[in-house]
Short mmCIF file of C-alpha atoms in Angstrom, two decimals:
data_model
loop_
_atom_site.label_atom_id
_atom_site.label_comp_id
_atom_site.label_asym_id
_atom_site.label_seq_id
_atom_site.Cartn_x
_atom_site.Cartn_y
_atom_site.Cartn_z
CA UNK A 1 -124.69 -30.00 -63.90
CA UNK A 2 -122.95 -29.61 -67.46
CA UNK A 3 -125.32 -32.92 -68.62
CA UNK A 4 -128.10 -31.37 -68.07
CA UNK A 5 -127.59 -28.27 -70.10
CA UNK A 6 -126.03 -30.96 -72.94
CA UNK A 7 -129.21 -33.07 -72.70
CA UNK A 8 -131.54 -29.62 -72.41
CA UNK A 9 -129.36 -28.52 -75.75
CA UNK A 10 -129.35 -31.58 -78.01
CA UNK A 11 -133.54 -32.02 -77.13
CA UNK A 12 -133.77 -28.30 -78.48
CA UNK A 13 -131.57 -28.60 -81.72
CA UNK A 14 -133.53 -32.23 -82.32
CA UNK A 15 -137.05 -30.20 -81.81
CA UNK A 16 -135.64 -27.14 -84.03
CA UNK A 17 -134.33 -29.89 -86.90
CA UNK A 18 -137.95 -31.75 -86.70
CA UNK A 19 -139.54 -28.81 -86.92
CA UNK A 20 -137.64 -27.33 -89.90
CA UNK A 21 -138.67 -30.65 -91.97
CA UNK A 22 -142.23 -30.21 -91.49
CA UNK A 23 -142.11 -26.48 -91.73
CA UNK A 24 -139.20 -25.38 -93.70
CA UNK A 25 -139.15 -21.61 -91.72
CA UNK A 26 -135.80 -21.06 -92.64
CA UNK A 27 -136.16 -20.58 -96.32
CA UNK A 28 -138.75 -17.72 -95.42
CA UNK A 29 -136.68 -16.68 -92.85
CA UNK A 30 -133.17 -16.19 -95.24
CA UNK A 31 -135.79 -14.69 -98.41
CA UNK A 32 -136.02 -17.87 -100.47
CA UNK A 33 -139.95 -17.81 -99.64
CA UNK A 34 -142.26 -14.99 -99.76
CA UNK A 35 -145.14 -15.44 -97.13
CA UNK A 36 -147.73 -16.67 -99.84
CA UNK A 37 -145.10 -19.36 -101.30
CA UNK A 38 -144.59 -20.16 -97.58
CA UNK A 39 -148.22 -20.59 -97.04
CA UNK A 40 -148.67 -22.38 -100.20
CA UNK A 41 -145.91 -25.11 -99.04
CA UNK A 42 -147.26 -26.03 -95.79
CA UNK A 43 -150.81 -25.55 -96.48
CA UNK A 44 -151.55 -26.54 -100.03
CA UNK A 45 -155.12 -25.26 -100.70
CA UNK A 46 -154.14 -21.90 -99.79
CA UNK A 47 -153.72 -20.97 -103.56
CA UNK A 48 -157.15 -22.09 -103.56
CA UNK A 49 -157.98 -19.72 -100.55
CA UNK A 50 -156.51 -17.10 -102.19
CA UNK A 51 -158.17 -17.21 -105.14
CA UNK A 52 -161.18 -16.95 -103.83
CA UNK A 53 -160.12 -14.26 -101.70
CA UNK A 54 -158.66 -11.97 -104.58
CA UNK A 55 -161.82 -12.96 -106.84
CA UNK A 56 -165.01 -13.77 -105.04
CA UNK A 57 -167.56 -10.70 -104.71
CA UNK A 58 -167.80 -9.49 -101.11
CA UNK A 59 -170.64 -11.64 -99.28
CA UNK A 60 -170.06 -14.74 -101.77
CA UNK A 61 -170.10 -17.85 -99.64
CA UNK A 62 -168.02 -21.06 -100.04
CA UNK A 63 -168.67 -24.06 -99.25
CA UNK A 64 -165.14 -26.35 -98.48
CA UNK A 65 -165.59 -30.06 -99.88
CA UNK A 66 -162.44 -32.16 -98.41
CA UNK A 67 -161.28 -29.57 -96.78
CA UNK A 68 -161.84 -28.73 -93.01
CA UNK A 69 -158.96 -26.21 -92.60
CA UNK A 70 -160.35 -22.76 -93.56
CA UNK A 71 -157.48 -20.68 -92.56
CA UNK A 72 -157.18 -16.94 -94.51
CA UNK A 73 -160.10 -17.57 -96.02
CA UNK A 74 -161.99 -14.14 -96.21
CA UNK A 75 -165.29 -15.14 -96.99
CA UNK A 76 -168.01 -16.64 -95.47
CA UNK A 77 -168.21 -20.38 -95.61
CA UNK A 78 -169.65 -23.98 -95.18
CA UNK A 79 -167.18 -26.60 -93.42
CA UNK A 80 -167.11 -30.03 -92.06
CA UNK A 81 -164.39 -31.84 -90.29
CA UNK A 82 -163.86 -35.64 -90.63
CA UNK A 83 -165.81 -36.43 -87.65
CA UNK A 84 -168.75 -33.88 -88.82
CA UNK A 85 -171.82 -35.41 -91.02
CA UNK A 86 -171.23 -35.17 -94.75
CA UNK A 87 -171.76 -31.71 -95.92
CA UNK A 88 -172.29 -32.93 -99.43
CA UNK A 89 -175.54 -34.78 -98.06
CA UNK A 90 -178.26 -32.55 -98.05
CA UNK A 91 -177.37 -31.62 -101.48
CA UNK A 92 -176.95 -35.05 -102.87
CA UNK A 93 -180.62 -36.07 -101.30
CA UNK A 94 -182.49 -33.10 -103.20
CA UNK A 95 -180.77 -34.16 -106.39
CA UNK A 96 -180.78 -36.42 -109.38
CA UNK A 97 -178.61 -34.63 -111.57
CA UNK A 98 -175.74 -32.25 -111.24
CA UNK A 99 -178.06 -29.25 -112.53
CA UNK A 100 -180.40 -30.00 -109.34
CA UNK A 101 -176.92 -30.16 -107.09
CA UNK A 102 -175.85 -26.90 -108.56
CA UNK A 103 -179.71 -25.48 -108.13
CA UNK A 104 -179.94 -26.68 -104.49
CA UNK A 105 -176.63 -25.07 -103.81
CA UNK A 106 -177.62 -21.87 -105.09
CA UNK A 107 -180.70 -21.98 -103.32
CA UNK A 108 -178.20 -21.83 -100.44
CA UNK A 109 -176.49 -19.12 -101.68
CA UNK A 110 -173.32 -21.15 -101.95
CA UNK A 111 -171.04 -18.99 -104.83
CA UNK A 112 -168.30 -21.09 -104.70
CA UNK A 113 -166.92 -24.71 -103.84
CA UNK A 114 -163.54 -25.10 -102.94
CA UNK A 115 -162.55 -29.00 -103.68
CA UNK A 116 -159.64 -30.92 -101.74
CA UNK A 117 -159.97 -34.23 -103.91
CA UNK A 118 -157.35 -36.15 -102.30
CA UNK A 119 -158.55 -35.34 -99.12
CA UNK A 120 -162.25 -36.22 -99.96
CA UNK A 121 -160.59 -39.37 -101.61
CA UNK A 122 -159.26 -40.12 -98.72
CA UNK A 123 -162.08 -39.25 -96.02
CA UNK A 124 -164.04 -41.64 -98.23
CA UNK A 125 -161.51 -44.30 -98.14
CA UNK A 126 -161.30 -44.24 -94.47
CA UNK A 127 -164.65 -42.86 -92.94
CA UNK A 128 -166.85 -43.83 -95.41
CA UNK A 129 -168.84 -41.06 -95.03
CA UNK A 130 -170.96 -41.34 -97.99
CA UNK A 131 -172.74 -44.59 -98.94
CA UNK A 132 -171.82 -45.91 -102.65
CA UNK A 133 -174.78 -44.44 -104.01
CA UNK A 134 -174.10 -41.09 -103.06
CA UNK A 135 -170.72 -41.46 -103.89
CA UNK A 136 -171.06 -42.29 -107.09
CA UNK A 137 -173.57 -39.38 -107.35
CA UNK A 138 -170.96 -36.89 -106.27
CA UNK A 139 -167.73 -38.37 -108.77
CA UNK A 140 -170.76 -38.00 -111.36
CA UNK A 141 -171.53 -34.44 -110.37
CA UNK A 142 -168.32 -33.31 -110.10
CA UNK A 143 -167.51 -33.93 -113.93
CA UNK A 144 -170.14 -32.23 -114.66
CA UNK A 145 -168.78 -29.29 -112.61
CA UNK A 146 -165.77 -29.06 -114.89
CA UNK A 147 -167.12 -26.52 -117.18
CA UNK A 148 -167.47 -24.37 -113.62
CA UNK A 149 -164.23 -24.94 -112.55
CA UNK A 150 -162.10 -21.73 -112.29
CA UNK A 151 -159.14 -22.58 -110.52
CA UNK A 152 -156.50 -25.92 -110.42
CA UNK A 153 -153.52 -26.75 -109.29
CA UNK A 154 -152.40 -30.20 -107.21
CA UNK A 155 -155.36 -31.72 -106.74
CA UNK A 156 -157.26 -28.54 -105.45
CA UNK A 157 -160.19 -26.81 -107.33
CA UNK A 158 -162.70 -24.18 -107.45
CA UNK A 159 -165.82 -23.97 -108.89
CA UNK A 160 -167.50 -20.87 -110.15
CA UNK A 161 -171.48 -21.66 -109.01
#
């Protein structure tokens, strides 16, 4: 009888501990986190969310590139997963330069791209979701998008369309 409650206890203080490492609660909980540092730490394009949020004209659309969680975000938006077809595609097809990708975006009434790099890096790397044509096409575009670009920080941009 007592073993069980000992083996029910230590399973529940190993869950709590696990879960603390992934999702540090406790420093929220005891005020050394406000809620948007929180939701910065364990979901790092928030800032990016956020800026968009605070910014973005009511009715602007986004489009997320390397980026399938769209949590907070208060705006209307584009979105594929790693198991959806490229969203980058259609645009990359009616372009040959970054001024036609920026055109046929706009056409779409896309206002704003929100840009997970090391996430596209990495869907890339292990999905291969766009050929090496259109990959190149899209590193090429994207430096061209720098002038656009309104927000940074770890990896994580926005562009201004």
């Amino acid at each position: 009888k007592y073993l069980f409650f000992i083996v029910i206890s230590l399973n529940f203080i190993t869950a709590l501990a696990t879960q603390q490492l992934s999702y540090p609660s406790h420093q929220l909980f005891f005020g050394k986190l406000d809620v948007e540092e929180y939701k910065a730490l364990i979901f790092p394009t928030y800032p990016a969310i956020a800026y968009v949020n605070r910014h973005a004209e009511p009715g602007s659309r986004v489009m997320l590139v390397g980026e399938a969680r769209n949590y907070y975000l208060k705006r209307p938006y584009l979105v594929a997963s790693s198991m959806d077809y490229s969203i980058l595609k259609k645009y990359l097809m009616q372009s040959e330069s970054a001024q036609e990708f920026i055109e046929a975006l706009k056409n779409d009434k896309i206002d704003y791209i929100i840009l997970n790099m090391g996430e596209l890096n990495r869907l890339q790397r292990h999905y291969h979701r766009l050929d090496e044509y259109q990959w190149n096409k899209i590193t090429w575009y994207l430096r061209h998008l720098q002038s656009k670009r309104v927000f940074q920080q770890k990896g994580i941009f926005v562009f201004k369309l």
